[in-house]
Tab-separated table of C-alpha atoms in Angstrom:
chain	number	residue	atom	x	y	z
F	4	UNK	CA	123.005	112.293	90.764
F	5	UNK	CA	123.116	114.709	87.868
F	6	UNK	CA	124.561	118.302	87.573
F	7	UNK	CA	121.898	121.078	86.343
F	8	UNK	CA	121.648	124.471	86.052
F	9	UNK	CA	118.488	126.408	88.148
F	10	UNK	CA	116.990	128.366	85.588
F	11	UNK	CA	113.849	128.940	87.597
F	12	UNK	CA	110.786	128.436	90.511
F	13	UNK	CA	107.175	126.934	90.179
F	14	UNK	CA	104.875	128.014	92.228
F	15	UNK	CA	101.520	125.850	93.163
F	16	UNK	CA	98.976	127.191	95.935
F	17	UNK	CA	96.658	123.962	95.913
F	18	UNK	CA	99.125	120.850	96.544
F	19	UNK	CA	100.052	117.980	98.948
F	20	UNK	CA	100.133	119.208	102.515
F	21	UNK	CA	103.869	118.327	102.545
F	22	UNK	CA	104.587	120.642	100.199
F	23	UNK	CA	104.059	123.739	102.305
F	24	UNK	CA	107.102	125.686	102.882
F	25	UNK	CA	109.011	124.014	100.120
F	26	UNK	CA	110.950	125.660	97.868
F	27	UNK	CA	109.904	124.303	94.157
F	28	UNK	CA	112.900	125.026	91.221
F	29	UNK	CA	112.791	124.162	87.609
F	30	UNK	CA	115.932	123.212	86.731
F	31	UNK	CA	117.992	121.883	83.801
F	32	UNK	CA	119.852	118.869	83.718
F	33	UNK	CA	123.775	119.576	81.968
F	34	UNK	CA	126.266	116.353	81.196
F	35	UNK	CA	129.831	116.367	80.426
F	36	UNK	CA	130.411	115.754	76.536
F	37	UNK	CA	133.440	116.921	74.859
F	38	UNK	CA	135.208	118.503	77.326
F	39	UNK	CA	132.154	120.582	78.084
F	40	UNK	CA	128.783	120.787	80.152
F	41	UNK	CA	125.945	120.647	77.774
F	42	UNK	CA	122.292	120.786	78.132
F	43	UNK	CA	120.461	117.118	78.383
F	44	UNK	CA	117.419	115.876	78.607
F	45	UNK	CA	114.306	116.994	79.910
F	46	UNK	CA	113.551	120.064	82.390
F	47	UNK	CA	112.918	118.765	86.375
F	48	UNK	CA	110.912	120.391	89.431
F	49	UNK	CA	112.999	119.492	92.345
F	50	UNK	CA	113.010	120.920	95.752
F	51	UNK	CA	115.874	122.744	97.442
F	52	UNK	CA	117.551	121.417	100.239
F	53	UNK	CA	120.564	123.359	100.682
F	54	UNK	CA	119.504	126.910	99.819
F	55	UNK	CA	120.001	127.135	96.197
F	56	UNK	CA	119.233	130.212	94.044
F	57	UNK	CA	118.306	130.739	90.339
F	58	UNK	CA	121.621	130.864	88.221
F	59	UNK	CA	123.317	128.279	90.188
F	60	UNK	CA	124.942	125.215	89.407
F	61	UNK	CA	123.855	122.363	91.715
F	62	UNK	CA	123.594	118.333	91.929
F	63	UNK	CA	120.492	117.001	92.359
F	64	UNK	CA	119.275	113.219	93.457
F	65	UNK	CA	116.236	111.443	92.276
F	66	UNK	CA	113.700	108.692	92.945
F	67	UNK	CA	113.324	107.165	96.954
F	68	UNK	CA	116.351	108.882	97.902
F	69	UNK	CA	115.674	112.162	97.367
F	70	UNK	CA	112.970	111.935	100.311
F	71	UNK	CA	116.100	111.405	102.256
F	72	UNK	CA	117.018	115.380	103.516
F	73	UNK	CA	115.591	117.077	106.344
F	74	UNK	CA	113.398	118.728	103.940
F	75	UNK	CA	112.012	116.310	102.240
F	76	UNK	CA	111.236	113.555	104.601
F	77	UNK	CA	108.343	111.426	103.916
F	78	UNK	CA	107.182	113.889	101.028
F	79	UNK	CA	105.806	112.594	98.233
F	80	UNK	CA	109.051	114.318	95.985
F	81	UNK	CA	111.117	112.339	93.697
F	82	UNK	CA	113.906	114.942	92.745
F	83	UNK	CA	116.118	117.428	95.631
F	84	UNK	CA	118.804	119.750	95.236
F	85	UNK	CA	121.376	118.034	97.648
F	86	UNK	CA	124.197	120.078	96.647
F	87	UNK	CA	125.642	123.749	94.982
F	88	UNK	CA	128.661	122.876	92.671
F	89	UNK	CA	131.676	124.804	93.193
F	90	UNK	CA	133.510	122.775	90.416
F	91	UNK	CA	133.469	120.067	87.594
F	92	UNK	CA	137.132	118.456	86.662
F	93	UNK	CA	137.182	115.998	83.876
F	94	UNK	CA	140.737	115.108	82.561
F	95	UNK	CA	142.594	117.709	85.016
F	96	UNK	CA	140.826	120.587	83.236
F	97	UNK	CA	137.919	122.713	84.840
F	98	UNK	CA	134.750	122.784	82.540
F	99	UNK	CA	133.303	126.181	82.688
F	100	UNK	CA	129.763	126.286	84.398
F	101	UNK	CA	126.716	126.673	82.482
Z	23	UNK	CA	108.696	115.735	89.429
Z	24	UNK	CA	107.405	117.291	86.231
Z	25	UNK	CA	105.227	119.718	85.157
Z	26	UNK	CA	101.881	118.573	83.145
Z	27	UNK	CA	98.691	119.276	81.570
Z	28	UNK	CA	95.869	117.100	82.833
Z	29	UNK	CA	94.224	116.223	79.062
Z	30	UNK	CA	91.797	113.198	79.801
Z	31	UNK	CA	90.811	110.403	81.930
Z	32	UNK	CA	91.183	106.859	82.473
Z	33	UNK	CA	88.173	104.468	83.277
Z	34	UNK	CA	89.091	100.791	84.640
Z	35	UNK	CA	86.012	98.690	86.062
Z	36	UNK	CA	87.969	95.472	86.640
Z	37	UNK	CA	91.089	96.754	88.764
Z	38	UNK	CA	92.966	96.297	92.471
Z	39	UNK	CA	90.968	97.341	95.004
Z	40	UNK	CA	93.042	99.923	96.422
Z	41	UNK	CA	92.197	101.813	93.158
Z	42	UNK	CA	88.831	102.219	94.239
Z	43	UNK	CA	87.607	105.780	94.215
Z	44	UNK	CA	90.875	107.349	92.488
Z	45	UNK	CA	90.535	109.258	89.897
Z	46	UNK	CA	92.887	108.401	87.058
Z	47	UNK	CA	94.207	111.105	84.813
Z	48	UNK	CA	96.014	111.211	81.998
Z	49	UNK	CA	98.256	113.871	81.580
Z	50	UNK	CA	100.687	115.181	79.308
Z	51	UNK	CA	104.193	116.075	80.331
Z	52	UNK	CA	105.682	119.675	79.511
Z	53	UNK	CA	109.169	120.981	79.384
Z	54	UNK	CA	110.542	124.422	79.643
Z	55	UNK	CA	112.802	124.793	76.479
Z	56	UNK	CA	113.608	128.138	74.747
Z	57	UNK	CA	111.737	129.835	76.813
Z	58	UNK	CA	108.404	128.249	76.725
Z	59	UNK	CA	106.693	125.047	78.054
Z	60	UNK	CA	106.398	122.036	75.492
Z	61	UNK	CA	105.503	118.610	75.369
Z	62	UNK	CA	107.617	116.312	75.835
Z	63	UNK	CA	107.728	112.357	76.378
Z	64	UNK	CA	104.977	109.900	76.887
Z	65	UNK	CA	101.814	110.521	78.565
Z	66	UNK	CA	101.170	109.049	81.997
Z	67	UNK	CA	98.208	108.027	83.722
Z	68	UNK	CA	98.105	109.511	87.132
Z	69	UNK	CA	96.488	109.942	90.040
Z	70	UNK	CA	94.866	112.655	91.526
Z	71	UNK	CA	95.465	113.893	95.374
Z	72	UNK	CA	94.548	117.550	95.292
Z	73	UNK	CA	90.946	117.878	93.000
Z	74	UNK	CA	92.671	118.386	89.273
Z	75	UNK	CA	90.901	118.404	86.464
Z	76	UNK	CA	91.475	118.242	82.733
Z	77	UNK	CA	92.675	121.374	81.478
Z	78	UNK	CA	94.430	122.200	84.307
Z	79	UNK	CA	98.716	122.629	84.619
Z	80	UNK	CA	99.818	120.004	87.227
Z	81	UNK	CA	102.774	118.937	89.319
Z	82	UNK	CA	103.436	115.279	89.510
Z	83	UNK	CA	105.475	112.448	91.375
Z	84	UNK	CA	106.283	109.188	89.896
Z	85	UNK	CA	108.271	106.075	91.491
Z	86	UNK	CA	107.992	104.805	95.317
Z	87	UNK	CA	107.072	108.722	96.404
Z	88	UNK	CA	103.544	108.491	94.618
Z	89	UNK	CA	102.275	105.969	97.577
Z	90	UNK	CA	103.503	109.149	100.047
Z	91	UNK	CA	100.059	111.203	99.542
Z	92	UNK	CA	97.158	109.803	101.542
Z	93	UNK	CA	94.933	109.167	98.532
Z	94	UNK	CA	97.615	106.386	97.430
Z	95	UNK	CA	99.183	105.433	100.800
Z	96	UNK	CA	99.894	101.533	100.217
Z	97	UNK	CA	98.429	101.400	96.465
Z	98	UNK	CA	100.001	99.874	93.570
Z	99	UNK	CA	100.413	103.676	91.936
Z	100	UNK	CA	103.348	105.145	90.874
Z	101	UNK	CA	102.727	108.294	89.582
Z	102	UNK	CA	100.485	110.550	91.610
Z	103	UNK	CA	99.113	114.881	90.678
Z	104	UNK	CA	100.322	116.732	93.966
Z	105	UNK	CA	100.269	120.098	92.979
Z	106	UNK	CA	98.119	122.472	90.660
Z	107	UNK	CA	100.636	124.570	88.831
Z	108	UNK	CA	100.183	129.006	89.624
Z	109	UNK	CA	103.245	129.572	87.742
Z	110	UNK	CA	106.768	128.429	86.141
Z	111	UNK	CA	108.731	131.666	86.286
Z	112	UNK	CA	112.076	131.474	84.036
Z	113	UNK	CA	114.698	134.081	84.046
Z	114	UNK	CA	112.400	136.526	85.472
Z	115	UNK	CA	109.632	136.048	82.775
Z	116	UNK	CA	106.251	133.776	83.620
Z	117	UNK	CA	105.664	131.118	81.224
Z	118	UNK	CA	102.462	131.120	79.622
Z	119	UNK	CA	100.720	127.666	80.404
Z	120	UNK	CA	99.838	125.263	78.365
S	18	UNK	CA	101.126	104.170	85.301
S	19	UNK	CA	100.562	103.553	81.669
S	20	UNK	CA	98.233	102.258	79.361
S	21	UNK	CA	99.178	99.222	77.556
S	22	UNK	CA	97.693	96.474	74.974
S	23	UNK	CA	97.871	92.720	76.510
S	24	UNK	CA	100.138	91.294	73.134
S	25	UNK	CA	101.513	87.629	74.325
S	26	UNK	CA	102.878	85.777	77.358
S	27	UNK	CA	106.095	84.579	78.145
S	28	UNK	CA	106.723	80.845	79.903
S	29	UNK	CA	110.173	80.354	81.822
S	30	UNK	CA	110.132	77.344	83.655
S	31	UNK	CA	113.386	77.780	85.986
S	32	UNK	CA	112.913	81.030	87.549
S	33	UNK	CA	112.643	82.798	91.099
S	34	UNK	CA	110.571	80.614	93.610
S	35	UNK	CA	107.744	83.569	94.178
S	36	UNK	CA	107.179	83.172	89.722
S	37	UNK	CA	105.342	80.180	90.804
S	38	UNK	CA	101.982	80.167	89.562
S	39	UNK	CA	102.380	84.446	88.302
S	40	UNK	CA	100.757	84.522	84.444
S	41	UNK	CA	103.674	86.548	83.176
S	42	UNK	CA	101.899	88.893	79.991
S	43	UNK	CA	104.011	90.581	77.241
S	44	UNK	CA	102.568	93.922	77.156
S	45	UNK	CA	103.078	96.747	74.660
S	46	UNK	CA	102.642	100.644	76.043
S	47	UNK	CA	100.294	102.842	74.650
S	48	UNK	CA	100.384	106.654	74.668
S	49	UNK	CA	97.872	109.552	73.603
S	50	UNK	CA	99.170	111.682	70.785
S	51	UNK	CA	97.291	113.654	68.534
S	52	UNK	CA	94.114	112.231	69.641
S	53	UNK	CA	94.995	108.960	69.624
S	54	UNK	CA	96.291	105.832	70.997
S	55	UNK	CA	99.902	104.879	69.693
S	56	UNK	CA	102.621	102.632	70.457
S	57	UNK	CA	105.459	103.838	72.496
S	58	UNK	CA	108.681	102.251	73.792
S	59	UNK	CA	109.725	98.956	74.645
S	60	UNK	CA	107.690	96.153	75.063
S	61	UNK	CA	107.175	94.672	78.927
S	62	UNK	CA	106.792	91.633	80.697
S	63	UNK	CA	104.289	92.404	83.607
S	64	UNK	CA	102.963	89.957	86.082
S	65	UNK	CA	99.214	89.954	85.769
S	66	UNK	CA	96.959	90.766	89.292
S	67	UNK	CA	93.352	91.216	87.791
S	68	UNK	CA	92.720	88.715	85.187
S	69	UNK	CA	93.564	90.507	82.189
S	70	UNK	CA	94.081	88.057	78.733
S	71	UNK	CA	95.782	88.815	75.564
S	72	UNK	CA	94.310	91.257	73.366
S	73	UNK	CA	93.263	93.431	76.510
S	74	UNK	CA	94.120	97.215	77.017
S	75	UNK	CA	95.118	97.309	80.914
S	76	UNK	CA	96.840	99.770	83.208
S	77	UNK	CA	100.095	98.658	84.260
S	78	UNK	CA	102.648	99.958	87.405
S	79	UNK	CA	106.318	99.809	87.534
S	80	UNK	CA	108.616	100.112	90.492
S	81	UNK	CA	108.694	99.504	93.885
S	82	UNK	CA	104.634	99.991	93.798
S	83	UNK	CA	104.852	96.980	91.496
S	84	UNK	CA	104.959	94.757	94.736
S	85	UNK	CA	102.078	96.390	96.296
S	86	UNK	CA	99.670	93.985	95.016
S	87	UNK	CA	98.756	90.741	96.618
S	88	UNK	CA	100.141	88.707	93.569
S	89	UNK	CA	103.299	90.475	93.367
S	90	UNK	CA	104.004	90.885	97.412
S	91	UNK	CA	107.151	90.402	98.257
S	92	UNK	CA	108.587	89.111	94.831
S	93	UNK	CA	111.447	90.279	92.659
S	94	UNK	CA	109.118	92.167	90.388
S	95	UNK	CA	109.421	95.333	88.884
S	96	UNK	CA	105.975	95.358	86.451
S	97	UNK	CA	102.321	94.231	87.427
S	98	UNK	CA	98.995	94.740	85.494
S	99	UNK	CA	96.578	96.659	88.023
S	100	UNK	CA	93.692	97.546	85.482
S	101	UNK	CA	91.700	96.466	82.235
S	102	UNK	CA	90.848	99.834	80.702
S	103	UNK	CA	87.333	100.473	79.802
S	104	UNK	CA	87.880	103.829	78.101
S	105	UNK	CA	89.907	106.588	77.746
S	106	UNK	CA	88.379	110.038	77.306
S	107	UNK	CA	90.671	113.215	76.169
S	108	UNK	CA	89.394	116.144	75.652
S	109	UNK	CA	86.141	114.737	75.649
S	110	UNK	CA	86.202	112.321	73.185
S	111	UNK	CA	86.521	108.771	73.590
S	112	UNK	CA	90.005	107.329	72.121
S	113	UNK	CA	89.520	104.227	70.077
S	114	UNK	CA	91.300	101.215	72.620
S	115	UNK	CA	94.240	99.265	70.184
D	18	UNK	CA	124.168	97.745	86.723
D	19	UNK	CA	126.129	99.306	83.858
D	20	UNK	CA	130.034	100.108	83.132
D	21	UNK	CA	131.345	103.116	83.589
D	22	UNK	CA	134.543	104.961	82.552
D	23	UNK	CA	135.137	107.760	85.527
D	24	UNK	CA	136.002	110.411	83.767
D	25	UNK	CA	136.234	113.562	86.708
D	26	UNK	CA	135.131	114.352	89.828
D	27	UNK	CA	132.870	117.076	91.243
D	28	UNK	CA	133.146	119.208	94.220
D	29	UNK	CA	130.111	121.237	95.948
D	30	UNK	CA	131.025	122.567	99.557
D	31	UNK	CA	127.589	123.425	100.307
D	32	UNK	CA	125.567	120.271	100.653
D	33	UNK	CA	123.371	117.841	102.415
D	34	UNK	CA	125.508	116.745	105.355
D	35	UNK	CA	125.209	112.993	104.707
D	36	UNK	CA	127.808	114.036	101.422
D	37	UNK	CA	130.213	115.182	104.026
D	38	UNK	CA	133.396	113.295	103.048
D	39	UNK	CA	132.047	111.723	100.050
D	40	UNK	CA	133.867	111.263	97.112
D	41	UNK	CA	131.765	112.290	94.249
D	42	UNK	CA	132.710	111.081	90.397
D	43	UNK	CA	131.703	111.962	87.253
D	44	UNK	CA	131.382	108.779	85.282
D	45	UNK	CA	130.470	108.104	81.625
D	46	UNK	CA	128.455	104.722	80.908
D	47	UNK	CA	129.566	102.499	78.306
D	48	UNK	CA	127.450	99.866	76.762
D	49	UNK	CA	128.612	96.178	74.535
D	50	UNK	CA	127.782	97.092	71.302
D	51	UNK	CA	129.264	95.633	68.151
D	52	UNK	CA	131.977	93.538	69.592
D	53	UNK	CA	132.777	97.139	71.696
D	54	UNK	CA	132.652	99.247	74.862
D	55	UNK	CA	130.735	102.342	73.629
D	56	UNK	CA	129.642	105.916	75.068
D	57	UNK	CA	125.786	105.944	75.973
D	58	UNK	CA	123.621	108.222	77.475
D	59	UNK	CA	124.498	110.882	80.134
D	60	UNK	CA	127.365	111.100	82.343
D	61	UNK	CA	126.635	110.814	85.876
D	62	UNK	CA	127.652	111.839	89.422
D	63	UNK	CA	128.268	109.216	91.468
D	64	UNK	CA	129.487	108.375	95.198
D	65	UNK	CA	132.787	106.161	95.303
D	66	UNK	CA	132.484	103.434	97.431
D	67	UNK	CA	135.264	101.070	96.350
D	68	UNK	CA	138.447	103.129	96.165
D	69	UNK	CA	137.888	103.878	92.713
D	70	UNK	CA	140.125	106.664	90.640
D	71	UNK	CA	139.857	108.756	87.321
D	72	UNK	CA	140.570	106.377	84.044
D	73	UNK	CA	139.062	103.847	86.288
D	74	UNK	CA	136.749	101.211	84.312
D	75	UNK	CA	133.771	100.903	87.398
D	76	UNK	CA	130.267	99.398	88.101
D	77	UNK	CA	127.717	101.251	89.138
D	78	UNK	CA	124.280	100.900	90.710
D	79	UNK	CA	121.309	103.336	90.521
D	80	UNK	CA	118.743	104.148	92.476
D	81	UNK	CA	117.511	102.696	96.149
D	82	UNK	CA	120.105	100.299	95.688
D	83	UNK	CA	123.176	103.270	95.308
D	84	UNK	CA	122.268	103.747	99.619
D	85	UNK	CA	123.002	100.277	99.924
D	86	UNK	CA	126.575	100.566	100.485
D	87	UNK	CA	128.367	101.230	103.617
D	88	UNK	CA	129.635	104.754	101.895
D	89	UNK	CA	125.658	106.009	101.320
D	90	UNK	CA	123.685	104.395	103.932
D	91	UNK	CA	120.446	106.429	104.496
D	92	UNK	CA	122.122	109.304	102.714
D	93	UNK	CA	120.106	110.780	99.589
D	94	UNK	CA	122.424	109.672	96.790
D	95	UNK	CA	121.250	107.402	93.924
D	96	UNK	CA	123.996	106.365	92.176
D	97	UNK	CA	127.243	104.827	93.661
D	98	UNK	CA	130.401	102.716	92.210
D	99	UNK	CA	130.332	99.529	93.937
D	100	UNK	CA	133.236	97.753	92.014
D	101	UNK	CA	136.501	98.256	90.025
D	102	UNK	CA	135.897	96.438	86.436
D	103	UNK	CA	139.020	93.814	85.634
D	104	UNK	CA	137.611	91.930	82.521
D	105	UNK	CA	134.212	92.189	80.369
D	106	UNK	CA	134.057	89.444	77.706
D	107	UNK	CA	131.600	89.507	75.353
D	108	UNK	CA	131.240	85.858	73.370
D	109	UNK	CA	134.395	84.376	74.552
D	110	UNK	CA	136.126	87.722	73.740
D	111	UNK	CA	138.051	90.277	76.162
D	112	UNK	CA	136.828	93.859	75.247
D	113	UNK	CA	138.725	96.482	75.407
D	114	UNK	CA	138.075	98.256	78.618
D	115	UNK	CA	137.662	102.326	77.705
L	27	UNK	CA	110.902	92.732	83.750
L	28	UNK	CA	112.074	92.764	80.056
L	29	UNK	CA	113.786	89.549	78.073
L	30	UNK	CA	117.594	89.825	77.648
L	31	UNK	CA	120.124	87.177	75.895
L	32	UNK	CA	123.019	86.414	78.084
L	33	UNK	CA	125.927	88.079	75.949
L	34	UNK	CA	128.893	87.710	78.296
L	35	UNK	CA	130.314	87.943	81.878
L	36	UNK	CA	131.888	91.004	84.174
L	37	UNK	CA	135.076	90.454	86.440
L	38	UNK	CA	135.418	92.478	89.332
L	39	UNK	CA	137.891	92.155	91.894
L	40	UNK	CA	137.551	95.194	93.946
L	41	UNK	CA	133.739	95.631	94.827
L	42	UNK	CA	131.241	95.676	97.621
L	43	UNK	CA	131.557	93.084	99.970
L	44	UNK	CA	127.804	92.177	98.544
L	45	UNK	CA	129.555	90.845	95.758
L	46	UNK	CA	131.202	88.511	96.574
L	47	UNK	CA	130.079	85.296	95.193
L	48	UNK	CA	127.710	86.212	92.643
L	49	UNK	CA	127.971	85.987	89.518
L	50	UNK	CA	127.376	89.095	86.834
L	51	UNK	CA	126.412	88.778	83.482
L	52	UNK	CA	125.807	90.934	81.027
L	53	UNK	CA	122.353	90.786	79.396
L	54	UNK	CA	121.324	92.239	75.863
L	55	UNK	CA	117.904	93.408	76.486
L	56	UNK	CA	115.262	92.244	73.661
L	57	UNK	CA	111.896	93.568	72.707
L	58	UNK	CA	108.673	92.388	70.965
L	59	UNK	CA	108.462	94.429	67.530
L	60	UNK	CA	107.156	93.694	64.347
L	61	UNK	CA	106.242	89.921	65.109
L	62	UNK	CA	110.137	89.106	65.958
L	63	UNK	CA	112.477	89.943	69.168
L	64	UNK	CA	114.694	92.673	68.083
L	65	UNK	CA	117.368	94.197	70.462
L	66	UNK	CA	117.016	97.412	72.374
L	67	UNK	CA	118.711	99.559	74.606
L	68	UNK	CA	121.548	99.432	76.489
L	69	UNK	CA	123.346	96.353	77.561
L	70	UNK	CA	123.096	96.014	81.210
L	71	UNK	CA	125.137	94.078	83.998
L	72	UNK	CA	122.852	91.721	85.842
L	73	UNK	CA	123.423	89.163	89.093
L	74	UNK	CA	122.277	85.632	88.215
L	75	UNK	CA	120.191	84.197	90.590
L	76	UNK	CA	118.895	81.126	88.607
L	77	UNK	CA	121.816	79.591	87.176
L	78	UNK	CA	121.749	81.210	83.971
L	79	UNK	CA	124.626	81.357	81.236
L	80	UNK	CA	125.729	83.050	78.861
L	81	UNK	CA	123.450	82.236	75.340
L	82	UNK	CA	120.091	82.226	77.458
L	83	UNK	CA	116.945	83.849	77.020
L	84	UNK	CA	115.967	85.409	80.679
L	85	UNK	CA	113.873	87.785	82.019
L	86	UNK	CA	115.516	90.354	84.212
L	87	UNK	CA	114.212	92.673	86.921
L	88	UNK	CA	115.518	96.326	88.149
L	89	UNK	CA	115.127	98.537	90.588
L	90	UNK	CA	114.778	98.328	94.120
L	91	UNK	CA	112.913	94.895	93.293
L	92	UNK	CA	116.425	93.423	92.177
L	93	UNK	CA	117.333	92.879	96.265
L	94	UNK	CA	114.381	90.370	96.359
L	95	UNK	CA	115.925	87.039	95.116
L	96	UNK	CA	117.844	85.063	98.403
L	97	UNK	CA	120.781	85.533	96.803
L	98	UNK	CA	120.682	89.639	96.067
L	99	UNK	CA	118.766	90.140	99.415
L	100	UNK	CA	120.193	93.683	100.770
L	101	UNK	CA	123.323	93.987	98.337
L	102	UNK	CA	123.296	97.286	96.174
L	103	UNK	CA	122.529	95.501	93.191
L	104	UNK	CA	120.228	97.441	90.797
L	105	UNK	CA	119.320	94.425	88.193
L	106	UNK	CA	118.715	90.596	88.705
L	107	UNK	CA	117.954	87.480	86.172
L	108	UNK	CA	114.564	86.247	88.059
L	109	UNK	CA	114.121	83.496	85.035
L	110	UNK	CA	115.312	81.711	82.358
L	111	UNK	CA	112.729	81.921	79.302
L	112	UNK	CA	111.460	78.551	76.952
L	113	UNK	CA	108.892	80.722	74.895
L	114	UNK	CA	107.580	84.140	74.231
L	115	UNK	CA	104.090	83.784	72.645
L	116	UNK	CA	102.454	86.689	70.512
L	117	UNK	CA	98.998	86.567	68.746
L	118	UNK	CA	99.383	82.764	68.949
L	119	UNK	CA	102.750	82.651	67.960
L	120	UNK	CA	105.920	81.361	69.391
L	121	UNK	CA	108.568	84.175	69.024
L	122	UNK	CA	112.063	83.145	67.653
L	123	UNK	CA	114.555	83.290	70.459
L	124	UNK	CA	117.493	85.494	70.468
């Protein structure tokens, strides 16, 4: 899994049946370097499964397993907000959230 | 998934037959990035479930969840369109499209 | 999937049991960029399902949907030829194949 | 596979209920490079299922595999630390572990 | 798959039951550029499943395909050596091994 920041929604009328009712937010990947969280790598659509909001720090999971939630089940999705993070510790020291 | 712009097509005669009767785009990946969408990364040949067509600002699957749509149920595919992009909305601002 | 030009093959004698009798192709991945056709990333070794020789541009799969076709079924591969590509049209011109 | 240093750990309270009880670990990959163990790419967030502690030198497994593991079985997580790394020798040489 | 050189071995004494038994190597991937095989990428830790050692040319596979030699069958094991390799042939020439 990866940590990212939500930083916004997509919104698509014509898609995959499965899709209906899904909540669709761009979000952007962060990683740990030098004692802080830093942007990385490319921008992701994932779907939220645990009610996350714009602004929020979450952990997301992708590829086969990320049809594993309630939501997502047997979707064609490859990325899903499985988690909101409260913290990230690295070397006893709380890195501030992006 | 990503978001992409649907630039061209692919034509393959000689191929496995559960590619008959796809249609193969190729599309070209976008990022959100200081505030606007931009290319970014290689472009993928994909195909389409929900009547895309070049020009047009697409969602897309890749890995094991491209075979979940019922164009490529069981197909050799791994990257499949399943949405046609409305909007990306970032920080309360819409993105213009590419 | 992605476009790629057939460059070589690869011979390993002592390998998995369900190798046996796979032509294994060196293949080199192809992307559109400023309306053309141009190398991109790492050479692969895909197993080859529809005939395709050196010197071919084919369409190629990676993944789990690398198994999906009935040369790869079942076997430890993660890379299988699907296509030969007979053109590639963006933005309605026709790219030039490498 | 790759190495891993685990450098933190992350904790989310709201989440997909198969995380309940999870440990989840922010590791750093290292690669062999030059005769070394070196920093590369993106540090990730992944599910301890070996007993595995900060300063820890780990392996780690990605995708479909990471649910493979009594810890993540048919939870949506795609990375997970399946072992505890004593030695790495590189050319009949023991390298430094990070 | 991709070609690798055998560069050295992991010990791990605390891992997955899966483990146990197998043997992990860690594998220098190589790739076809400019006429010669020229390293790239990260170094990656790979199960042997055809009695390769450390020197050898092999071809490696990843992803969920890795669990489909006998002896990685349903371990969380992310990358597998599927062959040893005697030649890599490009436009009609044999390739210097690594």
């Amino acid at each position: 899994m990866f940590i990212a920041k939500v930083i916004g929604n997509v919104v698509a009328t014509q898609k995959n049946e499965k899709f209906l009712g899904m909540k669709l937010l761009l979000i952007q990947p962060y990683i740990s370097r030098d004692g802080k969280l830093q942007i990385s790598g490319s921008s992701v659509v994932a779907v939220d499964s645990v009610g996350a909001g714009v602004g929020e720090c979450v952990l997301f999971t992708q590829g086969s397993s990320a049809r594993l939630t309630p939501t997502t089940k047997d979707a064609p999705v490859d990325a899903v907000i499985v988690g909101i993070v409260d913290a990230v510790e690295v070397e006893g020291k709380l890195l501030e959230k992006p």
